Amino acid sequence: MNEKRLTKSPSNRMISGVCGGIGEYFNLDATLIRLIWAILTIGGIGSGLIIYIIAAIVIPEA
């Protein structure tokens, strides 16, 4: 049985592979995830940046 796990993408990465990994997990384009994340960061007065740093630390490498 192939278990689906959230991991950072080793190939689709800009900074640490978090958005690429989320895109692969949900079967979405990573560019869309990056765009949503940027909007949340700008609209949320930087809270998206803090969440991204936490995700980069917590989500394991593929």
PDB file of C-alpha atoms in Angstrom:
ATOM      1  CA  MET A   1       0.000   0.000   0.000  1.00  0.00           C
ATOM      2  CA  ASN A   2       1.431   3.341  -1.058  1.00  0.00           C
ATOM      3  CA  GLU A   3       1.039   5.779   1.832  1.00  0.00           C
ATOM      4  CA  LYS A   4       0.790   9.443   0.809  1.00  0.00           C
ATOM      5  CA  ARG A   5       3.071  11.646   2.940  1.00  0.00           C
ATOM      6  CA  LEU A   6       3.686  15.371   2.973  1.00  0.00           C
ATOM      7  CA  THR A   7       7.376  16.000   2.295  1.00  0.00           C
ATOM      8  CA  LYS A   8       9.427  18.857   0.878  1.00  0.00           C
ATOM      9  CA  SER A   9       9.953  18.511  -2.846  1.00  0.00           C
ATOM     10  CA  PRO A  10      13.555  17.823  -3.874  1.00  0.00           C
ATOM     11  CA  SER A  11      12.938  18.851  -7.498  1.00  0.00           C
ATOM     12  CA  ASN A  12      10.228  21.541  -7.400  1.00  0.00           C
ATOM     13  CA  ARG A  13      11.770  24.024  -5.005  1.00  0.00           C
ATOM     14  CA  MET A  14      12.399  27.738  -4.925  1.00  0.00           C
ATOM     15  CA  ILE A  15      13.596  28.194  -1.341  1.00  0.00           C
ATOM     16  CA  SER A  16      13.170  25.006   0.661  1.00  0.00           C
ATOM     17  CA  GLY A  17      10.618  22.952  -1.282  1.00  0.00           C
ATOM     18  CA  VAL A  18       7.650  23.517   1.037  1.00  0.00           C
ATOM     19  CA  CYS A  19       5.253  24.845  -1.630  1.00  0.00           C
ATOM     20  CA  GLY A  20       6.413  22.217  -4.120  1.00  0.00           C
ATOM     21  CA  GLY A  21       5.782  19.481  -1.572  1.00  0.00           C
ATOM     22  CA  ILE A  22       2.334  20.825  -0.726  1.00  0.00           C
ATOM     23  CA  GLY A  23       1.543  21.037  -4.437  1.00  0.00           C
ATOM     24  CA  GLU A  24       2.622  17.425  -4.977  1.00  0.00           C
ATOM     25  CA  TYR A  25       0.645  16.259  -1.925  1.00  0.00           C
ATOM     26  CA  PHE A  26      -2.610  17.891  -3.065  1.00  0.00           C
ATOM     27  CA  ASN A  27      -1.871  17.265  -6.777  1.00  0.00           C
ATOM     28  CA  LEU A  28      -1.875  21.002  -7.580  1.00  0.00           C
ATOM     29  CA  ASP A  29       0.552  23.230  -9.432  1.00  0.00           C
ATOM     30  CA  ALA A  30       3.235  24.538  -7.057  1.00  0.00           C
ATOM     31  CA  THR A  31       2.996  27.975  -8.665  1.00  0.00           C
ATOM     32  CA  LEU A  32      -0.607  28.206  -7.496  1.00  0.00           C
ATOM     33  CA  ILE A  33       0.448  27.276  -3.957  1.00  0.00           C
ATOM     34  CA  ARG A  34       3.221  29.893  -4.058  1.00  0.00           C
ATOM     35  CA  LEU A  35       0.780  32.547  -5.268  1.00  0.00           C
ATOM     36  CA  ILE A  36      -1.718  31.743  -2.509  1.00  0.00           C
ATOM     37  CA  TRP A  37       1.095  31.753   0.055  1.00  0.00           C
ATOM     38  CA  ALA A  38       2.324  35.161  -1.149  1.00  0.00           C
ATOM     39  CA  ILE A  39      -1.183  36.620  -0.930  1.00  0.00           C
ATOM     40  CA  LEU A  40      -1.565  35.254   2.607  1.00  0.00           C
ATOM     41  CA  THR A  41       1.810  36.674   3.576  1.00  0.00           C
ATOM     42  CA  ILE A  42       1.033  40.149   2.236  1.00  0.00           C
ATOM     43  CA  GLY A  43      -2.562  40.157   3.457  1.00  0.00           C
ATOM     44  CA  GLY A  44      -1.764  38.638   6.820  1.00  0.00           C
ATOM     45  CA  ILE A  45       0.949  41.172   7.667  1.00  0.00           C
ATOM     46  CA  GLY A  46       3.761  38.621   7.489  1.00  0.00           C
ATOM     47  CA  SER A  47       2.064  35.715   9.245  1.00  0.00           C
ATOM     48  CA  GLY A  48       2.531  33.573   6.125  1.00  0.00           C
ATOM     49  CA  LEU A  49       6.292  34.028   6.394  1.00  0.00           C
ATOM     50  CA  ILE A  50       6.302  32.727   9.952  1.00  0.00           C
ATOM     51  CA  ILE A  51       4.138  29.752   8.950  1.00  0.00           C
ATOM     52  CA  TYR A  52       6.488  29.053   6.006  1.00  0.00           C
ATOM     53  CA  ILE A  53       9.550  29.027   8.275  1.00  0.00           C
ATOM     54  CA  ILE A  54       7.804  26.642  10.682  1.00  0.00           C
ATOM     55  CA  ALA A  55       6.743  24.405   7.774  1.00  0.00           C
ATOM     56  CA  ALA A  56      10.309  24.389   6.410  1.00  0.00           C
ATOM     57  CA  ILE A  57      11.533  23.139   9.795  1.00  0.00           C
ATOM     58  CA  VAL A  58       8.736  20.637  10.484  1.00  0.00           C
ATOM     59  CA  ILE A  59       8.088  19.042   7.052  1.00  0.00           C
ATOM     60  CA  PRO A  60      10.690  16.323   6.339  1.00  0.00           C
ATOM     61  CA  GLU A  61      12.765  16.023   3.166  1.00  0.00           C
ATOM     62  CA  ALA A  62      11.548  13.551   0.551  1.00  0.00           C
TER      63      ALA A  62
END
